[in-house]
mmCIF file of C-alpha atoms in Angstrom:
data_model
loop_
_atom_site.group_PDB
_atom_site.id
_atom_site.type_symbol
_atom_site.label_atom_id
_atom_site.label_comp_id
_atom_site.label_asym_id
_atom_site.label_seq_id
_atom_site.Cartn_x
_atom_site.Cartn_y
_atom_site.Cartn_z
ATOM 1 C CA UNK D 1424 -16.093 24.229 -28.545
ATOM 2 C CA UNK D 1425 -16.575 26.143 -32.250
ATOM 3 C CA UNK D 1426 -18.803 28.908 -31.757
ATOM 4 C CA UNK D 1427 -19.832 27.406 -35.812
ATOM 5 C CA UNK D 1428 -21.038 24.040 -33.906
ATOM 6 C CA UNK D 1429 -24.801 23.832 -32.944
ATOM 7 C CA UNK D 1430 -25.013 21.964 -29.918
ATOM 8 C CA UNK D 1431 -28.691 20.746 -30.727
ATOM 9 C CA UNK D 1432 -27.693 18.919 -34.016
ATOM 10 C CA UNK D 1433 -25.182 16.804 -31.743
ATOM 11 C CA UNK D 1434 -26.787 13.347 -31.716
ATOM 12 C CA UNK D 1435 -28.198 11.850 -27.995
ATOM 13 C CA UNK D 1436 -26.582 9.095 -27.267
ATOM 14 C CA UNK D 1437 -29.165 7.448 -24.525
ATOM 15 C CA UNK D 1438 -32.806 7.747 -25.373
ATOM 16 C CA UNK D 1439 -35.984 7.207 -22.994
ATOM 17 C CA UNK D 1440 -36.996 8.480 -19.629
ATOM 18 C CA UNK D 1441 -37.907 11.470 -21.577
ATOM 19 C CA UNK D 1442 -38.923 13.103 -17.991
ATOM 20 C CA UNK D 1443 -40.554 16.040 -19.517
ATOM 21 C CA UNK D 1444 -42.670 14.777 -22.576
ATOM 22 C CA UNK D 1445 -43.450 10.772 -21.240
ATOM 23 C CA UNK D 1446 -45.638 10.311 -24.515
ATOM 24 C CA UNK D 1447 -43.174 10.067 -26.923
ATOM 25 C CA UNK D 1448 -40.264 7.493 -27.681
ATOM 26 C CA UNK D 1449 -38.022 10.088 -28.681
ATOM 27 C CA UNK D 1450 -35.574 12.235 -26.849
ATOM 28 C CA UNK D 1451 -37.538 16.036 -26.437
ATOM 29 C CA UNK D 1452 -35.342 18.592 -28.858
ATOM 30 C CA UNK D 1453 -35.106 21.162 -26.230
ATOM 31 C CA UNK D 1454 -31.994 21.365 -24.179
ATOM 32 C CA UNK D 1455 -31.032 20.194 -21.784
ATOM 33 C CA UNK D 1456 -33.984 17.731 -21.675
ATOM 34 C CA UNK D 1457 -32.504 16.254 -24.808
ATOM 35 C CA UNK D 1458 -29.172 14.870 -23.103
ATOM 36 C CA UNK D 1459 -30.221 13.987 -19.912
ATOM 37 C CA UNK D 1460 -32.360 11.005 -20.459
ATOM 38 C CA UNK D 1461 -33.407 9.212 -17.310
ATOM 39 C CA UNK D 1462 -33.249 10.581 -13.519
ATOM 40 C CA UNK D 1463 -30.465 12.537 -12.572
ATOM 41 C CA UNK D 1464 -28.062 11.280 -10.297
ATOM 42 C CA UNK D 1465 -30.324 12.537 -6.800
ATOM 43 C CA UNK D 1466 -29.198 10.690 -4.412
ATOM 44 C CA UNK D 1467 -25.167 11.863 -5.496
ATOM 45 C CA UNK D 1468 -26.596 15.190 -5.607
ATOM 46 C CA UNK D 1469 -28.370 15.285 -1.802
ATOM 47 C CA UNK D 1470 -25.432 13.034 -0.231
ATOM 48 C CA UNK D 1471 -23.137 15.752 -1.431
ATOM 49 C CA UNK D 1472 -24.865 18.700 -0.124
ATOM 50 C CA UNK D 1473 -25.297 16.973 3.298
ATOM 51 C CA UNK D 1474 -21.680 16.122 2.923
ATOM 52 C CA UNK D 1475 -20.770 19.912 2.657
ATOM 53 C CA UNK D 1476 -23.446 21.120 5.396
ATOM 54 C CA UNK D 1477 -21.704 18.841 7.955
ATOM 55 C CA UNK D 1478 -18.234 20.221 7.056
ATOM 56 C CA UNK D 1479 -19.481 23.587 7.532
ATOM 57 C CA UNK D 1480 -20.902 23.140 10.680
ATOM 58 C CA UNK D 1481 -18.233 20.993 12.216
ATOM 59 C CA UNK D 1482 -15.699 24.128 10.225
ATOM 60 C CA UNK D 1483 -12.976 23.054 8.430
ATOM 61 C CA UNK D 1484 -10.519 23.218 11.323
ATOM 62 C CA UNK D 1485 -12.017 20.709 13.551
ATOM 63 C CA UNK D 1486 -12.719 18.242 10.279
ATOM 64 C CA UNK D 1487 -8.962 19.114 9.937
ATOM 65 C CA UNK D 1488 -7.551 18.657 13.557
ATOM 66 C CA UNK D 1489 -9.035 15.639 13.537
ATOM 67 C CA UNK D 1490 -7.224 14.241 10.521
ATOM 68 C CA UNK D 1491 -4.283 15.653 11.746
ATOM 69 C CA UNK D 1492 -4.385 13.659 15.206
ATOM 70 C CA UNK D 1493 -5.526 10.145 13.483
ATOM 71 C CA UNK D 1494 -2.613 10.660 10.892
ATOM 72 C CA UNK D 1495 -0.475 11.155 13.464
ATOM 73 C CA UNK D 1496 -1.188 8.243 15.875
ATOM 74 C CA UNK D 1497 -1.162 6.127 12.905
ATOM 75 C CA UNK D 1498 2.296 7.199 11.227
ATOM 76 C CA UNK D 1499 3.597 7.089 15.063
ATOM 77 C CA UNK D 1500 2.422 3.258 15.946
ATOM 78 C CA UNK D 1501 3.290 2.183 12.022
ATOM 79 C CA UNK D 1502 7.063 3.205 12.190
ATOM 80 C CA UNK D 1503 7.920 1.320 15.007
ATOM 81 C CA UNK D 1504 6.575 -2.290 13.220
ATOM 82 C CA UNK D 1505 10.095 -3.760 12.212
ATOM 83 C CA UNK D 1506 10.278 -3.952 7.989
ATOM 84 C CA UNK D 1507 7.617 -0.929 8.059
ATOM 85 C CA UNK D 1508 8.305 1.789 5.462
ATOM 86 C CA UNK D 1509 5.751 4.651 5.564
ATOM 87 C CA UNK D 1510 5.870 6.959 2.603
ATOM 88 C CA UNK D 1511 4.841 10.310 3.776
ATOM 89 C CA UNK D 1512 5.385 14.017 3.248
ATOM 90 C CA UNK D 1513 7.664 15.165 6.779
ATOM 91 C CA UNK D 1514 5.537 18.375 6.951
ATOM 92 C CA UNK D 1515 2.897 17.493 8.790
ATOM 93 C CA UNK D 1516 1.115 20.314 8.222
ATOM 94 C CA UNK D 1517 1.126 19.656 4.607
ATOM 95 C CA UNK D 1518 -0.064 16.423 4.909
ATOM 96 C CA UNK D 1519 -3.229 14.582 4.171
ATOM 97 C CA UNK D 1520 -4.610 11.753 5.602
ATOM 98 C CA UNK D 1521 -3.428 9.251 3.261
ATOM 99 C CA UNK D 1522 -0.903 6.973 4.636
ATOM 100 C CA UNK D 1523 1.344 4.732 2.413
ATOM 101 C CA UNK D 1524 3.354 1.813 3.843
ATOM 102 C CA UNK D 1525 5.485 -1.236 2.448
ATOM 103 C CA UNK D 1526 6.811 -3.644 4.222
ATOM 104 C CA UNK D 1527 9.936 -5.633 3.652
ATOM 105 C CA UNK D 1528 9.272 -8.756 1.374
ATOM 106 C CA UNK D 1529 5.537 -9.170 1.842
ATOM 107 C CA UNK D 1530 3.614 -8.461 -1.367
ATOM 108 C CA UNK D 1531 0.950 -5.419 -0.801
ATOM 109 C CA UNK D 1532 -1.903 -7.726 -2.425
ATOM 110 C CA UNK D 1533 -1.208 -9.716 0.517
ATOM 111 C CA UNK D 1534 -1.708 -7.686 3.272
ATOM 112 C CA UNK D 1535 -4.361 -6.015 2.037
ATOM 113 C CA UNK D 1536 -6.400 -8.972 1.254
ATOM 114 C CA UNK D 1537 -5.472 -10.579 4.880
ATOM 115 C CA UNK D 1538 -6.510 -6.876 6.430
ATOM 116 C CA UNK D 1539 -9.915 -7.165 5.024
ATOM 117 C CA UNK D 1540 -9.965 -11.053 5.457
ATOM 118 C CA UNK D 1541 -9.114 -11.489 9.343
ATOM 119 C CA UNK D 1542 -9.360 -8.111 10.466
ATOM 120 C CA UNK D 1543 -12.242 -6.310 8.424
ATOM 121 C CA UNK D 1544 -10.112 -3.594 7.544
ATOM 122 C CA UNK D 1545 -9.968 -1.856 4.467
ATOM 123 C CA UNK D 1546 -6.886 -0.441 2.593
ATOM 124 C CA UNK D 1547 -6.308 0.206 -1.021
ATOM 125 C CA UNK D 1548 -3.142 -1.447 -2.637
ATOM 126 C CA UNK D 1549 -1.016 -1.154 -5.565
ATOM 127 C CA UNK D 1550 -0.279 1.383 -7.766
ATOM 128 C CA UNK D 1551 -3.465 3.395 -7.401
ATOM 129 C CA UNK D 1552 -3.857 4.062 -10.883
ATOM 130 C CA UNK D 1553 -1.485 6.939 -10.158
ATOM 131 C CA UNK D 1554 2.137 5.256 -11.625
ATOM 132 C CA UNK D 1555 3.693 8.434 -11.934
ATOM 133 C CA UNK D 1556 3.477 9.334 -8.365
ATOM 134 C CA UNK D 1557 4.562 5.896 -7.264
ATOM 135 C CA UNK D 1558 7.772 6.112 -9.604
ATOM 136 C CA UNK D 1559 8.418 9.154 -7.381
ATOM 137 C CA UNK D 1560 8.179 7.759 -4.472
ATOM 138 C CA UNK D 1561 10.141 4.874 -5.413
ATOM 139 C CA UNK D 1562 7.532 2.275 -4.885
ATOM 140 C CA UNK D 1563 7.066 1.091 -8.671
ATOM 141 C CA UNK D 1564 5.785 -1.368 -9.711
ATOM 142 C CA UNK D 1565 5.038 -2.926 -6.591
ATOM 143 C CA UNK D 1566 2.721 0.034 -5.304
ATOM 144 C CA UNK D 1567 1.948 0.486 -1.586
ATOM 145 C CA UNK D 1568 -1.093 -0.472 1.308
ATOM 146 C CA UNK D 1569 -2.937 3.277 1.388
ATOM 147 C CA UNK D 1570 -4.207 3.817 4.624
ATOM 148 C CA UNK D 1571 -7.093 6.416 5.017
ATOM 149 C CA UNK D 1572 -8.408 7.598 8.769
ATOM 150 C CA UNK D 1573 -11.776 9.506 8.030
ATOM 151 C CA UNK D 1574 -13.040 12.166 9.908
ATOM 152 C CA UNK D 1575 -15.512 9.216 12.107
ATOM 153 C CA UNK D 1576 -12.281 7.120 12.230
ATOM 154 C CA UNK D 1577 -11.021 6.786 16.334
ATOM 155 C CA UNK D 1578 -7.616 6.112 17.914
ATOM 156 C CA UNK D 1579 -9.070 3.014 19.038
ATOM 157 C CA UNK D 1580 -9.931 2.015 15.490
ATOM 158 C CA UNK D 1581 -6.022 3.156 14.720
ATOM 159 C CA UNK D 1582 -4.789 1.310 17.217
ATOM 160 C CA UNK D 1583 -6.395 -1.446 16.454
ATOM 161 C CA UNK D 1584 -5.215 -1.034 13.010
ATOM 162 C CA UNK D 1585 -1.606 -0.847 13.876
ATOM 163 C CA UNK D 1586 -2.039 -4.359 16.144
ATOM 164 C CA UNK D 1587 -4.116 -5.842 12.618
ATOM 165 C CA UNK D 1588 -0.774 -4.827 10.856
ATOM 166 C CA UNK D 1589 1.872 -5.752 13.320
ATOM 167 C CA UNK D 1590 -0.588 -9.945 13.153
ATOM 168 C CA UNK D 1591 -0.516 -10.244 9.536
ATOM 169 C CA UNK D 1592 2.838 -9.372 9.284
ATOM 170 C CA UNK D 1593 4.087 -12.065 12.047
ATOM 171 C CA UNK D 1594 2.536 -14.851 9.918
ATOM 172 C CA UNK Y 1380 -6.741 -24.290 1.531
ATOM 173 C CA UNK Y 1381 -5.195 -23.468 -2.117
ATOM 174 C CA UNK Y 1382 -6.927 -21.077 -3.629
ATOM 175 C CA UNK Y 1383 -6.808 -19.990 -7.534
ATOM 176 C CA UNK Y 1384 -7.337 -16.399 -8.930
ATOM 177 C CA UNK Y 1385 -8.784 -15.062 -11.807
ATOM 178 C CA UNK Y 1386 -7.440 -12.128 -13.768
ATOM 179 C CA UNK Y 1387 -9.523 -10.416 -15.903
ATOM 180 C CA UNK Y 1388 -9.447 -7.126 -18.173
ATOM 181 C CA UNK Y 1389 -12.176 -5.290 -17.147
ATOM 182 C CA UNK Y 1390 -14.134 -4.876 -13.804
ATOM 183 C CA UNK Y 1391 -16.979 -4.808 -15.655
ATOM 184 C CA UNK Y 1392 -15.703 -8.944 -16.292
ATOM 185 C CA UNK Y 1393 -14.783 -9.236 -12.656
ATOM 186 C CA UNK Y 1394 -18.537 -8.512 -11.353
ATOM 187 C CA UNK Y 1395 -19.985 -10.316 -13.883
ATOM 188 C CA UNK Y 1396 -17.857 -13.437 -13.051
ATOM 189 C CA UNK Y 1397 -18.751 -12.837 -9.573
ATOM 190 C CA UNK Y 1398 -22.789 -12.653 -9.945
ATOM 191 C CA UNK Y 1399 -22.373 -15.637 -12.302
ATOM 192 C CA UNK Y 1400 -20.204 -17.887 -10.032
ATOM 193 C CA UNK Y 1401 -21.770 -16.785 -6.743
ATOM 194 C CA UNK Y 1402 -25.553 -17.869 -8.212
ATOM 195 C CA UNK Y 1403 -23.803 -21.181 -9.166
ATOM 196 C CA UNK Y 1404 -22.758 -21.998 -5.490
ATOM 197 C CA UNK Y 1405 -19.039 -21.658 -5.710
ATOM 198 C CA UNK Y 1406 -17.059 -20.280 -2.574
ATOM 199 C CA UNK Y 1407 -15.442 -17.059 -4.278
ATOM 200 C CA UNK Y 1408 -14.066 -13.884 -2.955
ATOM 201 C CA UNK Y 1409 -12.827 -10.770 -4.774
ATOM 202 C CA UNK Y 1410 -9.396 -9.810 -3.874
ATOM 203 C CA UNK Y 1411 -6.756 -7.230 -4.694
ATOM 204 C CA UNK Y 1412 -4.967 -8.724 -7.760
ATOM 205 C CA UNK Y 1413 -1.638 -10.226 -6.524
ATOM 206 C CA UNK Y 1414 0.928 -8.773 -6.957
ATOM 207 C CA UNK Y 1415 3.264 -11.539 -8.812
ATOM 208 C CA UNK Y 1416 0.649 -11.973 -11.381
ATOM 209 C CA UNK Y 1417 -0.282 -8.317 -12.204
ATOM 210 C CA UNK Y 1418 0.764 -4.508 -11.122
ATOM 211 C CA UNK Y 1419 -2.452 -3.969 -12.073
ATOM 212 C CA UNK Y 1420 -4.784 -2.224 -8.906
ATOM 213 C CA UNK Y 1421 -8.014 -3.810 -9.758
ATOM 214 C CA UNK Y 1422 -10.004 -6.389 -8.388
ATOM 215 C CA UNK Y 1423 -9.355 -10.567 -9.266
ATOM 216 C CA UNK Y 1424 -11.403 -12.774 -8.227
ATOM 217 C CA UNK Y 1425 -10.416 -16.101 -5.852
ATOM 218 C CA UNK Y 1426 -11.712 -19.693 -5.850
ATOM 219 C CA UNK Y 1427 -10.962 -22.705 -4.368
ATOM 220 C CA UNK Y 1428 -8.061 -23.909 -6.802
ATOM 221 C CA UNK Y 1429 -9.555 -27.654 -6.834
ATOM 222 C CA UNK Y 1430 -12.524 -26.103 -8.603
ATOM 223 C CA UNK Y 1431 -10.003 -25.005 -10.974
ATOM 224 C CA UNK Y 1432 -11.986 -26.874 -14.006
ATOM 225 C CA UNK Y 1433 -15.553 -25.737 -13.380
ATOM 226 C CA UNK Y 1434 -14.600 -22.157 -12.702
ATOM 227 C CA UNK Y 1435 -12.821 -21.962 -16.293
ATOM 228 C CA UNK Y 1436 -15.774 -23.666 -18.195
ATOM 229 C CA UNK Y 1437 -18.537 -22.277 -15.901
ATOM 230 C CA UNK Y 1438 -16.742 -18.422 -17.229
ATOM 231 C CA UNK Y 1439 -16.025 -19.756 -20.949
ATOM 232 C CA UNK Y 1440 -19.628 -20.613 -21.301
ATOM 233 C CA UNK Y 1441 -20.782 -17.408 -20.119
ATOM 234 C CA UNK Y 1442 -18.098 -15.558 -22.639
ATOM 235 C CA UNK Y 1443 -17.191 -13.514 -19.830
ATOM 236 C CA UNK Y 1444 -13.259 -13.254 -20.937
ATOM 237 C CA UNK Y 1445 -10.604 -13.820 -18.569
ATOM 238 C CA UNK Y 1446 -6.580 -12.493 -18.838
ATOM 239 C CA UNK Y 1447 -5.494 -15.435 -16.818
ATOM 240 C CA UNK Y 1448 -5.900 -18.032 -13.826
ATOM 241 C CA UNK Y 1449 -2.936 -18.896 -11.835
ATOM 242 C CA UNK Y 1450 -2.234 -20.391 -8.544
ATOM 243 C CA UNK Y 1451 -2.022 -18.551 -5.510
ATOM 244 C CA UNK Y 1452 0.815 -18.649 -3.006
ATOM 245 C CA UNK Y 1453 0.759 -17.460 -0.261
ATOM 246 C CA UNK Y 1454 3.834 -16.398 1.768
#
């Protein structure tokens, strides 16, 4: 920004929830009261702190390990489903745990929608609003099912996963 | 059971066609958009496609604006 440009002539753009001067309609002129009408976002702002407190007292190893492992059991049960193809970085210890898969002539709206139908399983399909990384990988336009074991996430819930996958794809 | 989908532009649209449709009784589910219709990732929303009518005039009335409805097949 123009070191010429005064920042308090810029016009607000939401007005009300003044927070510091309630009596009046109007935005206050002071900064930064006069572009942050309403409550900030609190809630956004505690669950992230909380989020970072328990990833500092778990350490970023275990949080780690732990993706490792479920990433592992799931690309390990996936690849032996006949039609699977998993699209994955080989170096494991590169990897996150984000697991891509396609499967020979079934459409990845499809299984996703029968995962969260019959099985109550999430995934995220398509093109993941990343296209450029899916014409890499080869899997334009039709995207991919996106897999993502969480740091709560067990082998049982993989497991059953993989048997979720292995049903839909049967029928 | 056939089932219809709706495409729309926005997801704004989609959860506003949702609210709308659920408060007028209609059996509806969001879904992934299908793939043969769209390579678009967002959300579409599904109806029973022998409600095909009412759906399109219940969402025309509200002016919620819709990119397409199409019949669903499913493999």
């Amino acid at each position: 920004m123009s070191d010429a440009m005064d920042i308090s002539r810029v016009e607000t753009m939401v007005r009300g929830g003044t927070g510091s001067q309630s009596e009046l309609e109007e935005q206050p002129e002071e900064l930064p009261d006069k572009y942050e009408s309403g409550t900030a976002n609190m809630v956004g702002i505690a669950g992230l702190g909380a989020g970072l407190r328990f990833v500092c007292e778990r350490g970023l190893d275990q949080v780690r390990e732990h993706f490792k492992q479920m990433t592992q059991v799931l690309v390990e049960d996936l690849s032996v489903i006949p039609g699977i193809r998993l699209y994955r970085t080989i170096d494991v210890e590169q990897a996150v745990s984000v697991i891509s898969f396609t499967a020979a002539g079934r459409r990845v709206s499809e299984i996703g929608m029968r995962l969260d139908d019959e099985f109550g399983i999430l995934s995220r399909v398509g093109l993941h609003c990343a296209p450029a990384a899916h014409r890499t990988i080869g899997s334009f336009p039709e995207g991919t099912v996106r897999l993502s074991p969480g740091f709560f996430t067990t082998v049982d819930d993989i497991k059953k996963t993989v048997r979720a996958i292995s049903e839909v794809l049967k029928t | 059971m056939k089932y219809g989908v709706v495409l729309f532009h926005t997801t704004s649209a989609v959860m506003k066609a949702e609210k709308l449709l659920v408060k007028k009784g209609f059996t509806i589910k969001l879904i992934p958009v299908p793939r043969e219709f769209s390579s678009d990732c967002g959300l579409s929303l599904r109806f029973d496609w022998e409600r095909r009518d009412s759906v399109a005039s219940e969402l025309n009335a509200a002016g919620v604006e819709m990119m397409g409805i199409h019949q669903m097949s499913l493999k």
